[in-house]
Short mmCIF file of C-alpha atoms and ligand atoms in Angstrom, two decimals:
data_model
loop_
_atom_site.label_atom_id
_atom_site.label_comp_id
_atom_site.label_asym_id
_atom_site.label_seq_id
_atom_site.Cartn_x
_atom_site.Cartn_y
_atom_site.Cartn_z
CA UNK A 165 110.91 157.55 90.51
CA UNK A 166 112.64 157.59 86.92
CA UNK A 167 114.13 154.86 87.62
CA UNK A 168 111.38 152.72 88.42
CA UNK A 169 109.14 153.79 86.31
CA UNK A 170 108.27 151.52 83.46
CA UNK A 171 109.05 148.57 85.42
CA UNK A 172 106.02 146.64 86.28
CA UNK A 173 105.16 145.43 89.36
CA UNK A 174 106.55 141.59 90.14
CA UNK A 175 103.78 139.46 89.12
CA UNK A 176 104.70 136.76 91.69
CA UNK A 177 103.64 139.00 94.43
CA UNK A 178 100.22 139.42 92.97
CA UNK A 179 99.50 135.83 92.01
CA UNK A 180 99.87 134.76 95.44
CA UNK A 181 98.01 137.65 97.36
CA UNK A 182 95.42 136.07 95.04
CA UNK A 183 95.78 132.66 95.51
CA UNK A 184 95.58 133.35 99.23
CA UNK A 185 92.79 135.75 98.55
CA UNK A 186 90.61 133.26 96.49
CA UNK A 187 91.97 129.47 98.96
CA UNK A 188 93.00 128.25 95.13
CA UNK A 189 95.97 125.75 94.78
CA UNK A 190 98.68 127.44 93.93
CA UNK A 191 100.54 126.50 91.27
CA UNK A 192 102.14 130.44 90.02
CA UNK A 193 104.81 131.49 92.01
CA UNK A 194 107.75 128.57 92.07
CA UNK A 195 108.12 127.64 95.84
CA UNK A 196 108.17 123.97 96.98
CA UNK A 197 105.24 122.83 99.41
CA UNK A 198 107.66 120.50 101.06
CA UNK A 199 110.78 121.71 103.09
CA UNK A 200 114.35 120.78 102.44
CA UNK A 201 116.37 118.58 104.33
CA UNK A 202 115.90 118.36 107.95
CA UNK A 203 119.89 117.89 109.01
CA UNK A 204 119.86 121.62 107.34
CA UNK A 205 117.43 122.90 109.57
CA UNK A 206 118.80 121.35 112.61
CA UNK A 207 122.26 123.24 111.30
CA UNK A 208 120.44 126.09 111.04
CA UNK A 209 118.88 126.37 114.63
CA UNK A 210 122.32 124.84 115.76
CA UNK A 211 124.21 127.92 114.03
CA UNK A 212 122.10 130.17 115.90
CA UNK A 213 122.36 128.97 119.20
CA UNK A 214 126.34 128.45 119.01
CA UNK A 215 126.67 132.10 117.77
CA UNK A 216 126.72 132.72 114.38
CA UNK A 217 124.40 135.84 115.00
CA UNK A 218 126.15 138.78 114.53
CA UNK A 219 127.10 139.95 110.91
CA UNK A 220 129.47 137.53 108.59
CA UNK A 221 131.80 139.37 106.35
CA UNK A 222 130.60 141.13 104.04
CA UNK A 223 132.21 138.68 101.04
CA UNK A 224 130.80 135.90 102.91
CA UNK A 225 131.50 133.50 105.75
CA UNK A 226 134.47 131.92 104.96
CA UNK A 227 132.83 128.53 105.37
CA UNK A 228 129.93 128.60 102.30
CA UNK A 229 132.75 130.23 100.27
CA UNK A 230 135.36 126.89 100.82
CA UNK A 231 131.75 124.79 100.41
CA UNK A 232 131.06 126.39 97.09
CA UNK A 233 134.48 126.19 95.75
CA UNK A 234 134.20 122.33 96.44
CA UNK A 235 130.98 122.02 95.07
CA UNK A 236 132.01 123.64 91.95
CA UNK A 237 134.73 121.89 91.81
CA UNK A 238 132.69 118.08 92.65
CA UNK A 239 130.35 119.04 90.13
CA UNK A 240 131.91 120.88 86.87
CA UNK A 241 135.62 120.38 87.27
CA UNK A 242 135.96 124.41 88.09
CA UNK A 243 138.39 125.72 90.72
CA UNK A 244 138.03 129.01 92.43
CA UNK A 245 139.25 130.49 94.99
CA UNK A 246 136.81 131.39 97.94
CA UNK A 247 138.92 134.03 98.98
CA UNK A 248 138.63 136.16 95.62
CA UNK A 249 136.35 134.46 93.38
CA UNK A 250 133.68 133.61 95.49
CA UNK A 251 131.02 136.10 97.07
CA UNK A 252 128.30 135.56 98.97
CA UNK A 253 124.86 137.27 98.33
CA UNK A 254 120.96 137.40 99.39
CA UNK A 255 120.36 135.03 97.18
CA UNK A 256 120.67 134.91 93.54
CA UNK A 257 118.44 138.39 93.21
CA UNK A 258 121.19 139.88 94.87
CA UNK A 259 123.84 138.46 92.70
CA UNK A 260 121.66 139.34 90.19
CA UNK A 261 121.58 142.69 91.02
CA UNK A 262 125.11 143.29 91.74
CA UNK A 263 126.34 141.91 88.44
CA UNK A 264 124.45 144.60 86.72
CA UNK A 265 125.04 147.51 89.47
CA UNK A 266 128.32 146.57 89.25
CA UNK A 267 129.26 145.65 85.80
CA UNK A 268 126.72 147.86 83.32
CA UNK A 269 127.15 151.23 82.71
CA UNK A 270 124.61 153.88 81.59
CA UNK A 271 123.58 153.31 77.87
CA UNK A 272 125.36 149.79 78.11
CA UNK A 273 123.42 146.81 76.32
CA UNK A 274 122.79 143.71 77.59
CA UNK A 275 121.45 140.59 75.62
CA UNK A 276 119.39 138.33 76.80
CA UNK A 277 117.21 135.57 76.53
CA UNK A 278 113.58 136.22 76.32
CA UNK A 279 111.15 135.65 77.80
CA UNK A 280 113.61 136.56 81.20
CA UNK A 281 113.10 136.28 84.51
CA UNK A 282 111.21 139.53 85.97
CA UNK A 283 114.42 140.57 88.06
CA UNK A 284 116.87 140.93 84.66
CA UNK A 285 114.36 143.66 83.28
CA UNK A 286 114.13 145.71 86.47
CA UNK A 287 117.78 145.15 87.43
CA UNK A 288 118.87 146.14 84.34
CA UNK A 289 116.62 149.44 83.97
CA UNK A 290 117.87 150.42 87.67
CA UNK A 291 121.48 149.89 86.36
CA UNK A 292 120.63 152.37 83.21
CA UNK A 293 121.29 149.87 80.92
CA UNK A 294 119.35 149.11 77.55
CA UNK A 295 117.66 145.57 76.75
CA UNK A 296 118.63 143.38 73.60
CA UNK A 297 116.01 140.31 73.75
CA UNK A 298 117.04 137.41 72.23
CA UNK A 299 113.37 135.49 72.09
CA UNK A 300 113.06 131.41 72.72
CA UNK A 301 109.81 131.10 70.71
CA UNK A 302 107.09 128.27 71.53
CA UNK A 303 106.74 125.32 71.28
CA UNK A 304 110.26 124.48 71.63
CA UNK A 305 111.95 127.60 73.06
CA UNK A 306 115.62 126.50 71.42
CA UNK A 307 117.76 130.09 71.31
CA UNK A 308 118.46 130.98 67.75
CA UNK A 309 122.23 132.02 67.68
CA UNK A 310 121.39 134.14 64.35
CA UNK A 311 119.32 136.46 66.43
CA UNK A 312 121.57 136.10 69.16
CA UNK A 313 124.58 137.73 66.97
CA UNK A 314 122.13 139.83 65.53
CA UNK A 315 121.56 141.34 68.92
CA UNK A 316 125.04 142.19 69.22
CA UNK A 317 126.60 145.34 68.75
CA UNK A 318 129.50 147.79 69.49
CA UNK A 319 127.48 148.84 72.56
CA UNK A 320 127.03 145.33 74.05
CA UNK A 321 129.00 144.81 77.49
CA UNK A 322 126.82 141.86 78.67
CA UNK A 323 125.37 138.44 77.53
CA UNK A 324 123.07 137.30 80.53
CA UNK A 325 122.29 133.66 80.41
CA UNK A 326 119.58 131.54 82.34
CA UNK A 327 120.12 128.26 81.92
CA UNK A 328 118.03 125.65 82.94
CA UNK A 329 115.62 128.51 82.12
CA UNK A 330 112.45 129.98 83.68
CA UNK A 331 110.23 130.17 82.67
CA UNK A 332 110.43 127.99 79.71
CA UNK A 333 112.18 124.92 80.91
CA UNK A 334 114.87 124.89 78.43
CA UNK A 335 118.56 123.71 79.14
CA UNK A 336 120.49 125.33 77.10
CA UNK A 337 122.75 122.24 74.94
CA UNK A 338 126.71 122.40 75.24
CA UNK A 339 126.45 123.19 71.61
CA UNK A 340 124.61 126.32 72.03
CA UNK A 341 126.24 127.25 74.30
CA UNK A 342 129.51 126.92 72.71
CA UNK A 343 127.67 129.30 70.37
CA UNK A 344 127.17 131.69 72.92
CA UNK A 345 130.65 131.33 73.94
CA UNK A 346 132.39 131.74 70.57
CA UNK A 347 129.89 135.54 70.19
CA UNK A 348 131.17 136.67 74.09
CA UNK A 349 134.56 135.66 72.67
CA UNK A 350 134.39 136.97 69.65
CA UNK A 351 132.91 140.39 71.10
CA UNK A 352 134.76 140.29 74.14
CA UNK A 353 132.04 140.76 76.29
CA UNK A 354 131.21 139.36 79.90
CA UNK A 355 128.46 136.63 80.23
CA UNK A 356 126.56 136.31 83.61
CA UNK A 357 124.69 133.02 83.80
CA UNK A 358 121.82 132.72 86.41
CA UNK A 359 122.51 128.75 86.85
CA UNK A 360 119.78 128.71 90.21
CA UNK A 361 118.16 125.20 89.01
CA UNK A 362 121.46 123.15 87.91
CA UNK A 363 120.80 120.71 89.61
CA UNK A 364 116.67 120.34 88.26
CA UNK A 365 117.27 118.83 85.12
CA UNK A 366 115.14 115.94 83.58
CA UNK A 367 116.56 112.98 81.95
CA UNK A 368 115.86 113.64 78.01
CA UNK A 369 116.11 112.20 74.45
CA UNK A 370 119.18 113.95 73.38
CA UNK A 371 122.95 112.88 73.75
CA UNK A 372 123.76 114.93 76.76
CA UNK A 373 120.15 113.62 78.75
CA UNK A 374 119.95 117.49 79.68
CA UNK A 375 122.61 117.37 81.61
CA UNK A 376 123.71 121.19 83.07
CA UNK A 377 126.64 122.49 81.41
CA UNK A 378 128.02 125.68 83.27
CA UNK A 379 129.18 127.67 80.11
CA UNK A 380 132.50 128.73 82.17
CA UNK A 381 133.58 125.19 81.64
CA UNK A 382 133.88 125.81 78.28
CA UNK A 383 137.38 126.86 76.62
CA UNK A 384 137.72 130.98 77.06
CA UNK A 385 134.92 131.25 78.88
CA UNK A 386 136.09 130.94 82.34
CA UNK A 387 137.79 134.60 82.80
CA UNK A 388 134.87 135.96 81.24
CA UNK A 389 131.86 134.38 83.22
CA UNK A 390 130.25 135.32 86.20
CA UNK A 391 127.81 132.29 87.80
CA UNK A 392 125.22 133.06 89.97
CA UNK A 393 123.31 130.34 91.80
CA UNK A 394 121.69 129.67 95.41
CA UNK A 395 120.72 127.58 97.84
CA UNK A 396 116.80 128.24 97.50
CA UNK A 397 116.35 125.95 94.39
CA UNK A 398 118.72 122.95 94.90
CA UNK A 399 118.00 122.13 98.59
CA UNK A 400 113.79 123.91 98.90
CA UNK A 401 114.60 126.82 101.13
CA UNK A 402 113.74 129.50 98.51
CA UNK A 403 113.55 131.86 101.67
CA UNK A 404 116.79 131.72 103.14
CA UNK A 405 117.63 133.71 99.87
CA UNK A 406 121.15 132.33 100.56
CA UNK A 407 123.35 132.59 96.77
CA UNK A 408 126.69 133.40 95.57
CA UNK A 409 128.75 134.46 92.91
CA UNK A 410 131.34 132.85 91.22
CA UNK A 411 134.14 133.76 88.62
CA UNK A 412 137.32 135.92 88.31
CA UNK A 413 138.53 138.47 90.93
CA UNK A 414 137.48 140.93 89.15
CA UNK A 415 133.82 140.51 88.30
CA UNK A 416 133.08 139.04 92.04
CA UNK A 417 134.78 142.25 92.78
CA UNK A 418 132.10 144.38 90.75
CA UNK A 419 129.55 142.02 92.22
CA UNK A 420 130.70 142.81 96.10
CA UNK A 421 131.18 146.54 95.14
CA UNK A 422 127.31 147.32 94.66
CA UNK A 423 126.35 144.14 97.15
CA UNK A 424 128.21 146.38 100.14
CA UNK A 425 125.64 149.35 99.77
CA UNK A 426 122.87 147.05 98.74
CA UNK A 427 122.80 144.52 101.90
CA UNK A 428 126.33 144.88 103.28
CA UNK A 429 126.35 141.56 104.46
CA UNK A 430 123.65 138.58 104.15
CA UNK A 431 122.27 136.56 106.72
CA UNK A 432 125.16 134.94 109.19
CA UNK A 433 123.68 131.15 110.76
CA UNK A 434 121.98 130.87 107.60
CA UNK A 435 125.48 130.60 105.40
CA UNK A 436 126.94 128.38 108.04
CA UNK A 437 123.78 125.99 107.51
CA UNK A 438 124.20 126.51 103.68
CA UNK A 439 127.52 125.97 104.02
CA UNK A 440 126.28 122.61 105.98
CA UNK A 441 124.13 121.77 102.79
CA UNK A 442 126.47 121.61 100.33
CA UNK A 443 129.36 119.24 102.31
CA UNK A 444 127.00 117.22 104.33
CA UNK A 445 123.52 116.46 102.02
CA UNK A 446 125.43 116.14 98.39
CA UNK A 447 122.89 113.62 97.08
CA UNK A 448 120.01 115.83 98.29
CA UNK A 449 119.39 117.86 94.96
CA UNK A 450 119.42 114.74 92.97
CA UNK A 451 116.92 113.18 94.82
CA UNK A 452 114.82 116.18 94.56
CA UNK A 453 115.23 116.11 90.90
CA UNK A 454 113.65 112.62 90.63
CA UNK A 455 110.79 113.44 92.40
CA UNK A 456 110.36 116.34 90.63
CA UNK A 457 110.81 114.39 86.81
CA UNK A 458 107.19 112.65 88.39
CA UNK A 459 105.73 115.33 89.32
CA UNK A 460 106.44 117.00 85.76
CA UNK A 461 104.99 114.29 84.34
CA UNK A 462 102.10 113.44 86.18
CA UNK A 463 101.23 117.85 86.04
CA UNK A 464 102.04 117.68 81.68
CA UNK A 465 100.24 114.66 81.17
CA UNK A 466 97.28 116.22 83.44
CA UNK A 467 97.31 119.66 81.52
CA UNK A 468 97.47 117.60 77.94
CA UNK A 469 94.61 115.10 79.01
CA UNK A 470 92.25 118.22 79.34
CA UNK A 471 93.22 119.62 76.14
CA UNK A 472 95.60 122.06 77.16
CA UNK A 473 99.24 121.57 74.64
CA UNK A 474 102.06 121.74 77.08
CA UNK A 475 105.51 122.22 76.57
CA UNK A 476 107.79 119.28 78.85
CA UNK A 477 110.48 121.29 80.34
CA UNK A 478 113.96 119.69 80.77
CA UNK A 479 114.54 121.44 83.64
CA UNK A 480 113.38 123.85 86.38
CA UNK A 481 110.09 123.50 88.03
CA UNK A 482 107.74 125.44 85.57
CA UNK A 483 106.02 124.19 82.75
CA UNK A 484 104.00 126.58 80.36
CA UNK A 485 100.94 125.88 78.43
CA UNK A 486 99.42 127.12 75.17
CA UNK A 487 95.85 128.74 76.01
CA UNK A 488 94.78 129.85 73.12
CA UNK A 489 93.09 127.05 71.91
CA UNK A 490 90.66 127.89 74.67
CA UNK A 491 89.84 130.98 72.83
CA UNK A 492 91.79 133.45 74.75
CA UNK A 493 94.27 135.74 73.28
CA UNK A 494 96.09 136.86 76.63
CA UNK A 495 97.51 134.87 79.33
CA UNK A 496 96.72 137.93 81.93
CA UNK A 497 92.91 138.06 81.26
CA UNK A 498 92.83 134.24 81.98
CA UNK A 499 95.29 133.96 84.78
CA UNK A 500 93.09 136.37 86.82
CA UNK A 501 89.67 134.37 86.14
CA UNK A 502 91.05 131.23 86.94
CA UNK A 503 90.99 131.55 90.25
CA UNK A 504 87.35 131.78 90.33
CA UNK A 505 87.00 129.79 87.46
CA UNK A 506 88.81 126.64 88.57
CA UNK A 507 90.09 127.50 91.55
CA UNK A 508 94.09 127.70 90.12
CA UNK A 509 96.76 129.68 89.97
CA UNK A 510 99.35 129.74 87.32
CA UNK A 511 101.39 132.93 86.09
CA UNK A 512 100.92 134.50 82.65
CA UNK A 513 104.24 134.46 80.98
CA UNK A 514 103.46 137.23 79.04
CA UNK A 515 105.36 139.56 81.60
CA UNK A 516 108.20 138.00 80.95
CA UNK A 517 108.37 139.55 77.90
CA UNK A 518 109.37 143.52 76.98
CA UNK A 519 107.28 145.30 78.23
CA UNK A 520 107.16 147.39 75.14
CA UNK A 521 105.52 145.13 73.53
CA UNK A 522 102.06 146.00 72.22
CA UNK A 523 100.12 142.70 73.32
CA UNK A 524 99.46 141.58 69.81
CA UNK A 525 103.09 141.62 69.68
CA UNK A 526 104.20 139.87 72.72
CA UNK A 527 105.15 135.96 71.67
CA UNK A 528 104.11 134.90 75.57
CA UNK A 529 100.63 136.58 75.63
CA UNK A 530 99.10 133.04 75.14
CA UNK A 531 101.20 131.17 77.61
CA UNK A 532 100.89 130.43 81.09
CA UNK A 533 103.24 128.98 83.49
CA UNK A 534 102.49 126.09 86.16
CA UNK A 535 104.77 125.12 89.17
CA UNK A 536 105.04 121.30 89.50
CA UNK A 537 107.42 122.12 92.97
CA UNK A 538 103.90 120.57 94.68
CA UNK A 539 102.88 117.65 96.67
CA UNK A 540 101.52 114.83 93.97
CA UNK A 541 98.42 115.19 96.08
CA UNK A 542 98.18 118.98 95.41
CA UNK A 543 98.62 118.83 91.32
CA UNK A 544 96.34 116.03 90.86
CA UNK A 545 93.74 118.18 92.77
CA UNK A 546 94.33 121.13 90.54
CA UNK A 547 95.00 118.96 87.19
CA UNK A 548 90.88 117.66 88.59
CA UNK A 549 89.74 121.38 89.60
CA UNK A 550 91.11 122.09 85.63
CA UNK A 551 89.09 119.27 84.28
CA UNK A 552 85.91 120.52 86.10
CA UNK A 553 86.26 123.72 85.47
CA UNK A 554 84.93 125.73 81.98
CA UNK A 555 87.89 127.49 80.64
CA UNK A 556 86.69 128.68 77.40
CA UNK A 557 87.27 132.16 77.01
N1 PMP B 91 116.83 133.51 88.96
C1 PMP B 91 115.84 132.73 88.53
C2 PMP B 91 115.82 132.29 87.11
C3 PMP B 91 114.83 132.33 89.41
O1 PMP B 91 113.84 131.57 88.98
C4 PMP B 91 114.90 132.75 90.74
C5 PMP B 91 113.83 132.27 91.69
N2 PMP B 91 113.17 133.19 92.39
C6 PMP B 91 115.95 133.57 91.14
C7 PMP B 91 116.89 133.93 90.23
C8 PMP B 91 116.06 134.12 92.53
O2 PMP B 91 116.70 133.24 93.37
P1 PMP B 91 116.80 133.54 94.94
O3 PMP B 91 115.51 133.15 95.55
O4 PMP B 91 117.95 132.72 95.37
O5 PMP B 91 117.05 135.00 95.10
N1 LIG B 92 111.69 131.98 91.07
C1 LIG B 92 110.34 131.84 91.52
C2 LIG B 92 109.44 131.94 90.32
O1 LIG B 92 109.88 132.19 89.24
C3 LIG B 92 109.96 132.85 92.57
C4 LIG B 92 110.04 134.23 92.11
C5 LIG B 92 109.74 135.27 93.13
O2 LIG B 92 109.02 135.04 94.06
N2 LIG B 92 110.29 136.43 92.92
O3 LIG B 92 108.27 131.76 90.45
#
């Protein structure tokens, strides 16, 4: 199909038909090994055996909308209204999706930040719509704002933001993105901002600690911005795929427009529980995030004690290591041996990248991404498996 074609196959699919393959510890694709809060469950099964079983409407059940108005509003200060400015999706892919079904048309160009989540590139390609990276380069992965304005043009419709960022860990500061802001105003152009891990952000050594800052809190931005997050990340149920979109009538509008022909409708007792989530387990996320700032630590100072230079992400769960002082030259090559090798899997971030790349070119060919979402138990073993292991190329 034309428009597949030139869209590689999701590398998170692979990695873990290989780390079940091979019985390594996976640490590639991002899914916590321990389950979210048990009063959610218990919602859950209660949902379904009260009735929520037959479809919601299609914009969402009206409960998750009023619960993510209200945790908008808790969090950032942001009212919408769940009626019009709130949809509800199959998680954030579908939001993802539907923004750029829904929003980009043929020949339209949409910045973003690079490396990008494998979803943007595919999305976008299905939508007919033409790539403008805007690369975070290693070690520190800050955005440059020169080549983000150099990016734009007169054929730009669409700044798409991911922020904290995978894989790179960044969180983008409130002064970049007031940046970012002042360009979409500037240009008039519509950002979407894939915000799935706002509440995973580490405690840090600049003013702001690495706090989240939605960029539709920021002045202008609001009519302008379309937020996309889910339930997956915050609360480890990444497959309820339970999101939403958020922001004026009329880009939730575009959003629902494609999202009616894509899934009509997304899954009904699992909303309610969402829904349950977000009122009834507020602290949840936060506590999560703690646990996860130790696991970070104890999986970066693990990867630096064998040698490896690792980036400390200040948010997400991914953190993404520098192999080529190993020897090796691409991340692929020596994702796929390490299985055998060490028993590991991690994901090469090279694919995160355009893909039109030649590989000398690609700024991620040496990088490779880890997911600390583990038990303690389960990255020690894999930090020791590394250590054992000879992984010189
Ligand atoms: N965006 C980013 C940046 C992600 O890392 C993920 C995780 N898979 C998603 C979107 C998709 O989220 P969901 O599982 O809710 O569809
Ligand atoms: N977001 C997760 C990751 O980046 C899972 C992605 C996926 O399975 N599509 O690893």
């Amino acid at each position: 199909m034309a428009r597949l074609r030139g869209i590689p196959p999701t590398i998170f699919t692979e990695m873990s038909a290989l780390a079940l393959a091979t019985g390594a510890v996976n640490l590639g694709q991002g899914f916590p090994d321990v389950d979210g809060p048990a009063s959610v469950l218990e919602a859950a099964a209660t949902a379904m055996r009260t009735g929520a079983n037959q479809y919601a409407p299609g914009p969402g059940a009206p409960a998750l909308r009023e619960a993510v108005s209200r945790h908008q509003e808790r969090h950032y200060g942001l009212s919408w209204d769940p009626v019009s400015e709130i949809a509800v999706t199959t998680g954030a892919t579908e939001a993802i999706a539907g923004a750029l079904l829904g929003l980009v048309e043929p020949g339209d160009e949409v910045v973003l930040l690079e490396p990008y989540y494998d979803s943007y590139l595919a999305m976008i390609r299905m939508a007919g719509g033409v790539r403008r990276p805007v690369t975070l380069r290693a070690p520190d992965f800050r955005l440059d704002i020169e080549a983000l304005r150099a990016a734009v043009s007169d054929r730009t419709r669409m700044i798409l933001l991911n922020t904290p960022h995978n894989p790179t860990g960044t969180v983008l500061t409130a002064g970049e993105l007031q940046a970012v802001a002042e360009v979409a105003i500037e240009h008039d152009l519509i950002v979407v901002t894939d915000e799935v891990y706002e509440h995973l952000t580490f405690g840090g050594v600049d003013a702001q600690g690495n706090r989240h800052v939605p960029i539709a809190t920021l002045p202008g931005m609001r009519e302008r911005t379309l937020t996309l997050s889910s339930l997956g990340k915050s609360y480890s149920l990444t497959g309820w795929k339970v999101g939403w979109a958020v922001g004026p009538a009329h880009l939730v509008g575009a959003v629902l427009a494609a999202k009616q022909w894509l899934t009509f409708t997304s899954g009904a007792p699992l909303q309610v529980a969402a829904a349950y989530a977000l009122d009834a387990e507020p602290a949840w996320p936060g506590m999560l995030r703690d646990s996860l700032q130790e696991r970070r630590d104890l999986l970066c100072d693990g990867l630096r004690g064998i040698g490896l230079p690792t980036t400390t992400p200040q948010g997400t769960y991914f953190a993404t290591s520098d192999i080529s002082g190993l020897g090796w030259a691409d991340g692929n090559a020596f994702c796929r041996a390490l299985p055998e090798r060490a028993g590991v899997v991690a994901i090469p971030v090279q694919g995160f990248y355009d893909p039109d790349r030649v590989l000398a070119q690609n700024p991620g060919r040496h990088l490779v991404r880890w997911a600390f979402c583990k038990r303690p138990d389960v990255l020690a073993d894999a930090v020791e498996r590394l250590a054992r292991a000879d992984l010189s190329a």
